[in-house]
């Protein structure tokens, strides 16, 4: 397993930019952790059953989908927008991002 | 003013006119400003004074503390900084949320405020609750309350250190793999992780959603029960909060214990080499005390314990890599200086924003993304979830024989700042005894049970069946009052 190559490819998937120094450091640390985690492969297949994704395994609860009047901030916009960058993050009540194409 | 040890002591002080809620809040704010512990990231002085003045006026009007309607009336209170607070900065210990002022409050925050708590501020923590020593905070580590140069434990290190040092009377933390119980143990306070779903997670910045649970850190089990009475219960805003079941934790404390019906399991896997001798001795003393009361202490086995850290560091990081994808700098969070929405492309914008994550967060996102990636998810994520079921089944089998599981919270007492920070694996192994309760969703707590020769506190770990929080609180309260 070329850990440096894996770190670079996984960083790309996770939208993380790593310096070469970070790639080396993280790769060494991740290799150490993965070596430890590999003990999971020693659990006998015969003892394994269905995976447990959540401790309670309850049916999904749904609530009524009700529209609520949004709270407004001091500038009269929905307050959920107020955490966006105030200098460059909004156009009216829309989020502003760099071009995607 | 001497250090106040309990909520009851505060309320008696109010009733006896020894101090007013405003005087008390001012006293605590003064202590926070003078403190060198770095426990608070944001002090909400204005809010605290406003709430304390209101409480003082109400006390004047009613003449006594409204204990029933407001169990936390006038209590100087701290909140871990991953609980969102409307209008009050919430950083999660991260540079990426350095300027984040949430537009809403977590359900638990609304509940403690409604119960009368005076919010003093937001408490330091490992970034995104990822850590066991509080050294991963972007705003510097928290100091141990009594031993300078030592860690307070993490990730709720600010909460534990602040309660132990008398900077607040009670605090909330969150526990994903031991983040309430470990710092409680290291700092010598009580910390409770309730059954998964007992407490709403709405407004808790998500780390690993199938493991995270909010709970109290206090100076006594009784105070934890008081806080739990306030914060527990179903919430329509959290579909994983348990519906219907409601428990009265404080009321449960008044019933006498019938020790002959109490069976305590001692897992042989928890008493192995690597556990500090003084910690092991302290556990033996606790076992003897329970036996003396008439409880049956029997050996049990949890055969998959040795896999718990591996399972956790696949499951938790996988969920984290998914949860932390939302930090893109668009809807909230800090954008690096000079980064514009008009230039470059969206992908490089995301990458630039996400450089603000600290090393441990990056490490866990990388590991989690890897464990979920095509070609590896069967080997890591799926396998870990299969072994997670075996760990849960270990507990199910043990709880057919016993009511509680007893052990140490951690293999050692608090270690020195910097001692383990360069070795992530050693740091992860510190959580070996606390992680299984999160994987299985069980209620578990840390209660002080002695000190080592250096004077560092030792914590006793007790875990119970799903939904047995009330019984767990009762037995811990009895143990705490043993002297």
Coordinates of C-alpha atoms in Angstrom, one line a residue:
Chain A
X1 CA 0.0 0.0 0.0
X2 CA 1.6 3.3 -1.1
X3 CA 0.4 5.4 1.8
X4 CA 1.5 8.7 0.3
X5 CA -0.5 8.1 -2.9
X6 CA -3.5 7.0 -0.8
X7 CA -3.3 10.2 1.3
X8 CA -3.1 12.4 -1.8
X9 CA -6.1 10.7 -3.4
X10 CA -8.2 10.7 -0.2
X11 CA -7.3 14.3 0.4
X12 CA -8.6 15.1 -3.1
X13 CA -11.9 13.3 -2.3
X14 CA -12.2 15.2 1.0
X15 CA -11.5 18.6 -0.5
X16 CA -8.4 19.0 1.6
X17 CA -5.2 20.6 0.3
X18 CA -2.1 19.1 1.8
X19 CA 1.5 20.3 1.6
X20 CA 4.1 17.6 0.7
X21 CA 5.3 17.8 4.3
X22 CA 1.7 17.1 5.5
X23 CA 1.4 14.2 3.1
X24 CA 4.5 12.6 4.6
X25 CA 3.5 13.2 8.2
X26 CA -0.1 12.2 7.9
X27 CA 0.8 9.1 5.8
X28 CA 3.2 7.9 8.5
X29 CA 0.6 8.4 11.2
X30 CA -2.3 6.9 9.2
X31 CA -0.2 3.9 8.4
X32 CA 0.5 3.3 12.1
X33 CA -3.3 3.7 12.9
X34 CA -4.3 1.4 10.0
X35 CA -1.8 -1.2 11.1
X36 CA -3.5 -1.2 14.5
X37 CA -7.0 -1.2 13.0
X38 CA -6.1 -4.2 10.9
X39 CA -6.7 -6.3 14.0
X40 CA -10.3 -6.2 12.9
X41 CA -9.4 -8.6 10.1
X42 CA -8.5 -11.2 12.8
X43 CA -12.1 -11.5 14.0
X44 CA -13.3 -14.9 12.7
X45 CA -15.7 -14.4 9.8
X46 CA -18.0 -17.1 11.3
X47 CA -18.7 -14.9 14.3
X48 CA -19.7 -11.9 12.2
X49 CA -23.3 -11.1 11.5
X50 CA -25.3 -8.0 10.4
X51 CA -23.4 -4.7 10.8
X52 CA -24.6 -2.4 13.6
X53 CA -24.8 1.2 12.2
X54 CA -26.7 2.8 15.1
X55 CA -27.0 1.7 18.7
X56 CA -30.8 2.0 18.9
X57 CA -32.0 0.6 15.5
X58 CA -35.3 2.4 15.9
X59 CA -37.6 3.1 13.0
X60 CA -37.1 6.5 11.5
X61 CA -39.4 9.1 13.1
X62 CA -40.9 11.6 10.8
X63 CA -42.6 14.8 11.8
X64 CA -45.0 17.0 9.9
X65 CA -43.3 19.1 7.3
X66 CA -44.5 22.5 8.3
X67 CA -43.4 25.8 6.8
X68 CA -42.4 28.3 9.5
X69 CA -41.9 32.0 9.1
X70 CA -38.2 32.6 9.1
X71 CA -36.7 34.7 11.8
X72 CA -35.2 37.9 10.3
X73 CA -31.9 39.5 11.1
X74 CA -31.3 43.3 11.7
X75 CA -31.2 43.8 8.0
X76 CA -34.5 42.1 7.4
X77 CA -33.0 38.9 5.9
X78 CA -33.7 35.4 7.1
X79 CA -31.4 35.0 10.0
X80 CA -30.0 31.7 8.7
X81 CA -28.2 33.8 6.1
X82 CA -26.4 36.0 8.7
X83 CA -23.6 33.5 9.2
X84 CA -22.4 33.8 5.6
X85 CA -19.5 36.1 4.8
X86 CA -21.0 39.6 5.2
X87 CA -18.6 41.1 2.7
X88 CA -18.6 38.6 -0.1
X89 CA -21.0 35.8 0.7
X90 CA -24.4 37.0 -0.3
X91 CA -26.3 38.5 -3.2
X92 CA -29.6 39.6 -1.7
X93 CA -30.9 36.4 -0.1
X94 CA -28.8 34.0 -2.2
X95 CA -25.4 32.6 -1.4
X96 CA -22.5 33.7 -3.6
X97 CA -19.8 31.2 -4.7
X98 CA -17.1 31.2 -7.3
X99 CA -18.0 29.9 -10.8
X100 CA -18.4 26.1 -11.0
X101 CA -17.7 25.9 -14.7
Chain B
X1 CA -16.5 33.9 48.7
X2 CA -15.6 30.3 49.3
X3 CA -15.9 27.7 46.6
X4 CA -19.5 26.6 46.2
X5 CA -19.8 22.9 45.8
X6 CA -23.4 22.3 44.8
X7 CA -26.6 23.7 43.2
X8 CA -28.3 23.2 46.6
X9 CA -25.7 25.3 48.3
X10 CA -26.3 28.2 45.8
X11 CA -30.1 28.0 46.3
X12 CA -29.7 28.0 50.1
X13 CA -27.4 31.0 49.8
X14 CA -30.2 32.8 47.8
X15 CA -32.9 31.8 50.3
X16 CA -30.8 33.0 53.2
X17 CA -29.9 36.2 51.5
X18 CA -26.2 35.4 51.7
X19 CA -25.8 36.6 48.1
X20 CA -28.0 37.5 45.2
X21 CA -27.9 35.8 41.8
X22 CA -26.3 39.0 40.4
X23 CA -23.6 39.1 43.1
X24 CA -22.9 35.4 42.5
X25 CA -22.7 35.9 38.7
X26 CA -20.3 38.9 39.2
X27 CA -18.2 36.8 41.6
X28 CA -17.9 34.0 39.0
X29 CA -17.2 36.4 36.1
X30 CA -14.4 37.9 38.2
X31 CA -12.9 34.5 38.8
X32 CA -13.1 33.6 35.0
X33 CA -11.3 36.8 34.1
X34 CA -8.6 36.2 36.7
X35 CA -8.2 32.5 35.7
X36 CA -5.1 31.2 33.8
X37 CA -6.7 27.9 32.9
X38 CA -7.9 28.9 29.4
X39 CA -11.1 27.1 30.1
X40 CA -13.4 29.7 28.6
X41 CA -13.2 30.6 24.9
X42 CA -16.0 33.2 25.0
X43 CA -17.3 34.9 28.2
X44 CA -21.0 36.0 27.8
X45 CA -20.7 38.7 30.4
X46 CA -23.6 40.8 29.1
X47 CA -26.0 37.8 28.8
X48 CA -25.0 36.5 32.3
X49 CA -25.5 39.9 33.9
X50 CA -28.9 40.2 32.2
X51 CA -30.0 36.8 33.3
X52 CA -28.7 37.3 36.8
X53 CA -30.5 40.6 37.2
X54 CA -33.7 39.0 36.1
X55 CA -33.2 36.2 38.6
X56 CA -32.4 38.7 41.4
X57 CA -35.7 40.6 40.6
X58 CA -37.6 37.3 40.7
X59 CA -36.1 36.3 44.0
X60 CA -37.0 39.7 45.5
X61 CA -40.6 39.2 44.3
X62 CA -41.0 35.5 45.4
X63 CA -38.8 35.6 48.5
X64 CA -37.4 32.2 47.8
X65 CA -35.9 30.1 45.0
X66 CA -38.5 28.5 42.7
X67 CA -36.8 25.1 42.8
X68 CA -39.6 23.2 41.2
X69 CA -40.2 25.5 38.2
X70 CA -36.6 26.4 37.7
X71 CA -34.2 23.8 39.1
X72 CA -31.2 25.7 37.8
X73 CA -32.4 29.1 39.1
X74 CA -29.4 31.5 39.2
X75 CA -26.8 28.8 38.7
X76 CA -23.6 30.0 37.1
X77 CA -23.4 27.7 34.1
X78 CA -20.9 26.9 31.3
X79 CA -21.5 25.4 27.9
X80 CA -19.1 23.4 25.8
X81 CA -18.4 25.4 22.7
X82 CA -19.9 22.8 20.3
X83 CA -23.4 23.6 21.6
X84 CA -24.8 26.4 19.4
X85 CA -26.0 29.5 21.2
X86 CA -28.1 32.1 19.4
X87 CA -26.2 35.4 19.2
X88 CA -23.2 34.0 21.1
X89 CA -20.1 32.9 19.2
X90 CA -19.7 29.1 18.9
X91 CA -16.3 28.1 17.6
X92 CA -16.2 24.3 18.3
X93 CA -12.5 24.9 19.2
X94 CA -11.8 25.5 15.4
X95 CA -10.4 28.3 13.3
X96 CA -13.0 27.4 10.7
X97 CA -15.8 28.6 13.0
X98 CA -13.7 31.4 14.7
X99 CA -16.4 34.0 13.9
X100 CA -19.5 31.9 13.8
X101 CA -22.5 33.4 15.6
X102 CA -25.4 30.9 15.4
X103 CA -28.9 32.1 14.5
X104 CA -30.4 29.5 16.9
X105 CA -29.8 27.7 20.1
X106 CA -29.4 24.0 20.8
X107 CA -32.4 22.4 22.5
X108 CA -30.3 21.7 25.6
X109 CA -29.3 25.4 25.8
X110 CA -32.9 26.5 25.6
X111 CA -33.8 24.0 28.3
X112 CA -31.1 25.1 30.8
X113 CA -31.9 28.7 30.2
X114 CA -35.6 28.1 30.7
X115 CA -34.7 26.3 34.0
X116 CA -33.0 29.5 35.2
X117 CA -29.3 28.9 34.4
X118 CA -27.1 32.0 34.1
X119 CA -24.9 31.4 31.1
X120 CA -21.3 32.5 31.8
X121 CA -19.9 31.5 28.5
X122 CA -18.5 28.9 26.1
X123 CA -16.0 26.3 27.2
X124 CA -12.8 25.3 25.5
X125 CA -12.6 21.9 23.8
X126 CA -10.6 19.8 21.4
X127 CA -11.4 21.0 17.9
X128 CA -14.7 19.4 16.8
X129 CA -14.5 17.3 20.0
X130 CA -11.6 15.3 18.5
X131 CA -9.2 14.6 21.2
X132 CA -8.6 13.2 24.7
X133 CA -6.4 15.9 26.2
X134 CA -7.8 19.2 25.0
X135 CA -4.5 19.9 23.2
X136 CA -6.2 19.9 19.9
X137 CA -8.1 23.2 20.5
X138 CA -7.2 25.8 17.9
X139 CA -7.2 28.3 20.8
X140 CA -4.6 26.6 23.0
X141 CA -4.9 23.8 25.6
X142 CA -6.8 24.0 28.8
X143 CA -4.7 23.6 32.0
X144 CA -5.5 21.0 34.6
X145 CA -7.3 22.7 37.5
X146 CA -5.0 21.6 40.3
X147 CA -1.8 20.4 38.5
X148 CA -0.3 23.0 36.2
X149 CA 1.5 21.4 33.2
X150 CA -1.0 18.4 33.1
X151 CA -3.9 17.9 30.7
X152 CA -7.5 18.2 32.0
X153 CA -8.5 15.4 29.6
X154 CA -10.7 15.9 26.6
X155 CA -12.6 16.7 24.6
X156 CA -14.8 18.5 27.2
X157 CA -11.6 19.7 29.0
X158 CA -12.8 23.2 29.5
X159 CA -16.1 22.0 31.1
X160 CA -14.3 19.7 33.5
X161 CA -11.5 22.1 34.4
X162 CA -14.0 25.0 34.9
X163 CA -16.3 23.0 37.2
X164 CA -13.3 21.7 39.2
X165 CA -11.8 25.1 39.6
X166 CA -15.0 26.8 40.6
X167 CA -15.4 28.9 37.5
X168 CA -18.9 27.6 37.1
X169 CA -21.2 25.5 39.3
X170 CA -22.2 23.1 36.5
X171 CA -21.5 22.6 32.8
X172 CA -22.6 20.7 29.7
X173 CA -20.2 18.6 27.7
X174 CA -20.6 16.1 24.9
X175 CA -19.3 12.5 24.8
X176 CA -18.5 10.6 21.6
X177 CA -15.9 8.1 22.9
X178 CA -15.4 9.3 26.5
X179 CA -15.3 13.1 26.1
X180 CA -17.3 13.8 29.2
X181 CA -16.1 10.9 31.4
X182 CA -12.4 11.2 30.7
X183 CA -12.0 14.9 31.6
X184 CA -14.3 14.3 34.6
X185 CA -12.0 11.6 35.8
X186 CA -8.8 13.6 35.2
X187 CA -10.2 16.7 37.0
X188 CA -12.0 14.9 39.8
X189 CA -15.6 15.9 39.0
X190 CA -18.7 13.9 38.0
X191 CA -19.5 13.4 34.4
X192 CA -22.5 11.5 32.9
X193 CA -23.0 10.2 29.4
X194 CA -26.7 9.4 29.2
X195 CA -28.2 6.5 27.1
X196 CA -28.0 7.4 23.4
X197 CA -31.2 9.4 22.6
X198 CA -32.0 10.5 26.2
X199 CA -30.9 14.0 25.4
X200 CA -31.6 15.9 22.1
X201 CA -28.6 16.5 19.9
X202 CA -30.3 19.3 18.1
X203 CA -27.8 22.1 18.0
X204 CA -24.8 20.0 18.9
X205 CA -22.2 20.4 16.2
X206 CA -22.1 16.9 14.8
X207 CA -18.9 14.8 15.1
X208 CA -20.1 11.2 14.9
X209 CA -23.9 11.1 15.0
X210 CA -24.4 7.5 16.1
X211 CA -22.1 8.0 19.1
X212 CA -22.5 11.7 20.2
X213 CA -24.5 12.4 23.4
X214 CA -24.7 15.5 25.5
X215 CA -24.4 15.3 29.3
X216 CA -23.5 17.2 32.5
X217 CA -20.2 17.8 34.3
X218 CA -20.8 18.8 37.9
X219 CA -19.3 18.6 41.4
X220 CA -21.7 15.9 42.5
X221 CA -23.9 13.1 41.2
X222 CA -26.9 14.9 42.6
X223 CA -26.1 18.0 40.6
X224 CA -25.7 15.9 37.4
X225 CA -29.2 14.4 38.2
X226 CA -30.6 17.9 38.5
X227 CA -29.1 18.9 35.1
X228 CA -30.3 15.7 33.5
X229 CA -33.9 16.3 34.7
X230 CA -33.7 19.6 32.8
X231 CA -32.1 18.5 29.6
X232 CA -33.5 14.9 29.0
X233 CA -36.6 14.1 27.1
X234 CA -37.9 13.7 23.5
X235 CA -37.4 16.6 21.1
X236 CA -39.2 16.8 17.7
X237 CA -36.1 18.4 16.3
X238 CA -34.0 15.3 16.9
X239 CA -35.4 12.2 15.3
X240 CA -33.0 10.0 17.4
X241 CA -34.2 11.4 20.7
X242 CA -36.2 8.7 22.6
X243 CA -39.9 9.3 22.6
X244 CA -42.2 8.9 25.5
X245 CA -39.9 7.7 28.2
X246 CA -39.4 10.3 31.0
X247 CA -37.4 9.7 34.1
X248 CA -37.1 11.7 37.3
X249 CA -33.4 11.5 38.3
X250 CA -33.4 13.6 41.4
X251 CA -36.6 12.1 42.8
X252 CA -35.1 8.7 42.3
X253 CA -32.3 9.5 44.7
X254 CA -34.5 9.7 47.7
X255 CA -35.6 6.0 47.6
X256 CA -33.4 3.8 49.8
X257 CA -31.0 1.4 48.0
X258 CA -31.7 -2.3 48.3
X259 CA -28.1 -3.5 47.9
X260 CA -29.1 -7.2 48.0
X261 CA -30.6 -6.8 44.5
X262 CA -27.6 -5.0 43.1
X263 CA -25.2 -7.1 40.9
X264 CA -22.0 -5.5 39.6
X265 CA -19.9 -7.0 36.9
X266 CA -16.2 -6.7 36.9
X267 CA -14.9 -7.4 33.3
X268 CA -11.7 -9.2 33.4
X269 CA -10.7 -7.4 30.2
X270 CA -10.6 -4.1 32.1
X271 CA -8.1 -5.3 34.7
X272 CA -5.0 -5.9 32.5
X273 CA -1.4 -4.8 32.4
X274 CA -1.1 -1.2 31.3
X275 CA -3.5 0.0 34.0
X276 CA -1.6 2.2 36.5
X277 CA -1.2 0.3 39.8
X278 CA -2.8 3.0 41.9
X279 CA -5.8 3.1 39.5
X280 CA -6.2 -0.7 39.8
X281 CA -5.9 -0.5 43.6
X282 CA -8.6 2.3 43.8
X283 CA -10.9 0.0 41.8
X284 CA -10.4 -2.8 44.2
X285 CA -11.3 -0.4 47.1
X286 CA -14.5 0.5 45.3
X287 CA -15.4 -3.1 44.7
X288 CA -14.8 -3.9 48.4
X289 CA -17.1 -1.0 49.4
X290 CA -19.9 -2.2 47.1
X291 CA -19.5 -5.7 48.5
X292 CA -19.6 -4.4 52.1
X293 CA -23.0 -2.7 51.3
X294 CA -24.3 -6.1 50.2
X295 CA -24.0 -5.9 46.5
X296 CA -22.8 -8.9 44.6
X297 CA -19.6 -8.3 42.6
X298 CA -19.0 -10.9 40.0
X299 CA -16.5 -11.4 37.2
X300 CA -17.9 -11.0 33.7
X301 CA -16.3 -11.2 30.3
X302 CA -16.6 -8.7 27.4
X303 CA -14.5 -10.6 25.0
X304 CA -14.4 -8.1 22.2
X305 CA -13.1 -5.2 24.3
X306 CA -9.7 -5.3 22.6
X307 CA -11.4 -4.4 19.3
X308 CA -13.3 -1.4 20.6
X309 CA -10.6 1.3 19.8
X310 CA -10.3 -0.1 16.2
X311 CA -14.0 -0.1 15.7
X312 CA -14.3 3.4 17.1
X313 CA -11.6 4.8 15.0
X314 CA -13.3 3.5 11.9
X315 CA -16.9 4.4 12.8
X316 CA -16.3 7.8 14.4
X317 CA -13.9 9.1 11.7
X318 CA -16.2 7.8 8.9
X319 CA -19.2 9.6 10.3
X320 CA -17.0 12.7 11.0
X321 CA -15.7 12.8 7.4
X322 CA -19.3 12.9 6.2
X323 CA -20.5 15.4 8.9
X324 CA -17.6 17.8 8.4
X325 CA -18.2 18.0 4.6
X326 CA -20.6 20.8 5.4
X327 CA -17.8 23.2 6.3
X328 CA -17.3 24.7 3.0
X329 CA -17.1 28.4 3.9
X330 CA -20.3 29.3 2.0
X331 CA -23.1 29.3 4.6
X332 CA -21.0 29.9 7.7
X333 CA -17.5 29.8 8.8
X334 CA -14.4 31.9 8.1
X335 CA -13.0 32.4 4.7
X336 CA -9.2 32.8 4.5
X337 CA -8.2 36.4 3.8
X338 CA -8.3 37.4 0.2
X339 CA -10.5 34.5 -0.9
X340 CA -13.2 35.9 -3.1
X341 CA -16.5 34.4 -4.4
X342 CA -15.8 36.1 -7.7
X343 CA -12.4 34.5 -8.5
X344 CA -11.1 31.0 -9.1
X345 CA -13.3 28.0 -9.1
X346 CA -15.5 26.4 -6.4
X347 CA -13.2 23.4 -5.8
X348 CA -10.1 25.5 -5.0
X349 CA -12.4 27.7 -2.9
X350 CA -13.4 24.7 -0.7
X351 CA -9.8 23.6 -0.4
X352 CA -8.7 27.0 0.7
X353 CA -11.5 27.3 3.3
X354 CA -10.7 23.8 4.7
X355 CA -7.0 24.6 5.3
X356 CA -8.3 26.1 8.5
X357 CA -9.0 22.7 10.0
X358 CA -6.3 21.6 12.5
X359 CA -4.1 18.6 12.1
X360 CA -6.2 16.1 14.1
X361 CA -9.3 17.0 12.2
X362 CA -7.6 16.6 8.9
X363 CA -6.2 13.3 10.1
X364 CA -9.6 12.0 11.0
X365 CA -11.2 13.3 7.8
X366 CA -8.5 11.5 5.8
X367 CA -8.9 8.3 7.7
X368 CA -12.7 8.4 7.5
X369 CA -12.8 9.2 3.8
X370 CA -10.4 6.3 3.3
X371 CA -12.5 3.9 5.4
X372 CA -15.6 4.8 3.3
X373 CA -13.9 4.9 -0.1
X374 CA -14.6 2.6 -2.9
X375 CA -12.6 -0.6 -2.6
X376 CA -11.9 -0.2 1.1
X377 CA -15.3 0.3 2.7
X378 CA -16.0 -3.4 3.1
X379 CA -12.7 -4.0 4.7
X380 CA -13.0 -1.1 7.1
X381 CA -16.4 0.5 7.6
X382 CA -18.5 -2.6 7.1
X383 CA -16.2 -4.8 9.1
X384 CA -16.1 -2.3 11.9
X385 CA -19.9 -2.1 12.1
X386 CA -20.1 -5.9 12.2
X387 CA -17.6 -6.0 15.1
X388 CA -19.6 -3.1 16.7
X389 CA -22.5 -5.5 16.9
X390 CA -20.3 -8.1 18.7
X391 CA -19.3 -5.5 21.3
X392 CA -23.0 -4.7 21.8
X393 CA -23.8 -8.4 22.2
X394 CA -21.0 -8.7 24.8
X395 CA -22.9 -6.2 26.9
X396 CA -26.3 -7.8 26.3
X397 CA -24.8 -11.1 27.5
X398 CA -23.2 -9.5 30.5
X399 CA -26.3 -7.7 31.5
X400 CA -28.2 -11.0 31.8
X401 CA -26.0 -11.7 34.8
X402 CA -25.4 -8.2 36.3
X403 CA -27.0 -4.8 36.4
X404 CA -23.9 -2.6 36.2
X405 CA -20.3 -2.8 34.8
X406 CA -17.5 -1.4 36.9
X407 CA -14.0 -0.4 35.8
X408 CA -11.6 2.5 35.6
X409 CA -12.5 5.4 33.3
X410 CA -8.9 5.4 31.9
X411 CA -5.8 3.3 32.4
X412 CA -3.9 6.2 34.0
X413 CA -4.5 9.5 35.7
X414 CA -3.9 12.8 33.9
X415 CA -0.7 12.9 31.9
X416 CA 1.6 15.9 31.1
X417 CA 0.8 18.4 28.3
X418 CA 2.7 17.3 25.2
X419 CA 3.4 13.8 26.5
X420 CA 1.2 12.0 23.9
X421 CA 0.4 14.8 21.4
X422 CA 2.9 13.5 18.8
X423 CA 1.6 10.0 18.9
X424 CA -2.1 9.8 17.8
X425 CA -2.4 6.0 18.4
X426 CA -1.2 6.3 22.0
X427 CA -3.7 9.1 22.5
X428 CA -6.5 7.0 21.0
X429 CA -5.7 4.0 23.3
X430 CA -6.5 6.2 26.3
X431 CA -10.2 5.8 25.5
X432 CA -10.3 2.0 25.6
X433 CA -12.6 1.8 28.7
X434 CA -15.0 4.6 27.7
X435 CA -15.5 3.9 24.0
X436 CA -17.5 0.6 24.3
X437 CA -20.4 2.4 26.0
X438 CA -20.7 4.8 23.1
X439 CA -20.6 2.0 20.5
X440 CA -23.4 0.2 22.4
X441 CA -25.3 3.4 23.3
X442 CA -25.2 2.6 27.0
X443 CA -25.5 5.1 29.9
X444 CA -22.2 5.5 31.7
X445 CA -20.6 7.9 34.1
X446 CA -17.4 8.9 35.9
X447 CA -17.4 9.5 39.6
X448 CA -14.3 10.4 41.7
X449 CA -12.9 7.5 43.7
X450 CA -9.5 8.6 45.0
X451 CA -6.2 10.1 44.0
X452 CA -2.8 8.8 43.0
X453 CA 0.4 9.5 44.9
X454 CA 0.8 12.7 42.9
X455 CA -2.6 13.9 44.0
X456 CA -4.2 13.4 40.6
X457 CA -7.8 12.3 40.7
X458 CA -8.9 8.8 39.7
X459 CA -12.4 8.2 38.2
X460 CA -14.6 5.1 38.7
X461 CA -16.5 4.1 35.6
X462 CA -20.0 2.7 35.9
X463 CA -22.1 1.6 32.9
X464 CA -25.7 0.3 32.9
X465 CA -28.2 -1.3 30.5
X466 CA -29.8 0.9 27.8
X467 CA -32.3 3.3 29.5
X468 CA -31.1 2.5 33.1
X469 CA -29.8 6.0 33.6
X470 CA -31.8 6.5 36.7
X471 CA -30.5 3.4 38.5
X472 CA -27.0 4.2 37.4
X473 CA -27.3 7.7 38.9
X474 CA -28.6 6.2 42.2
X475 CA -25.8 3.8 42.7
X476 CA -23.2 6.4 41.8
X477 CA -24.8 8.8 44.2
X478 CA -24.6 6.2 47.0
X479 CA -21.0 5.6 46.2
X480 CA -20.1 9.2 46.2
X481 CA -21.7 9.7 49.6
X482 CA -19.8 6.7 51.1
X483 CA -17.4 8.8 53.3

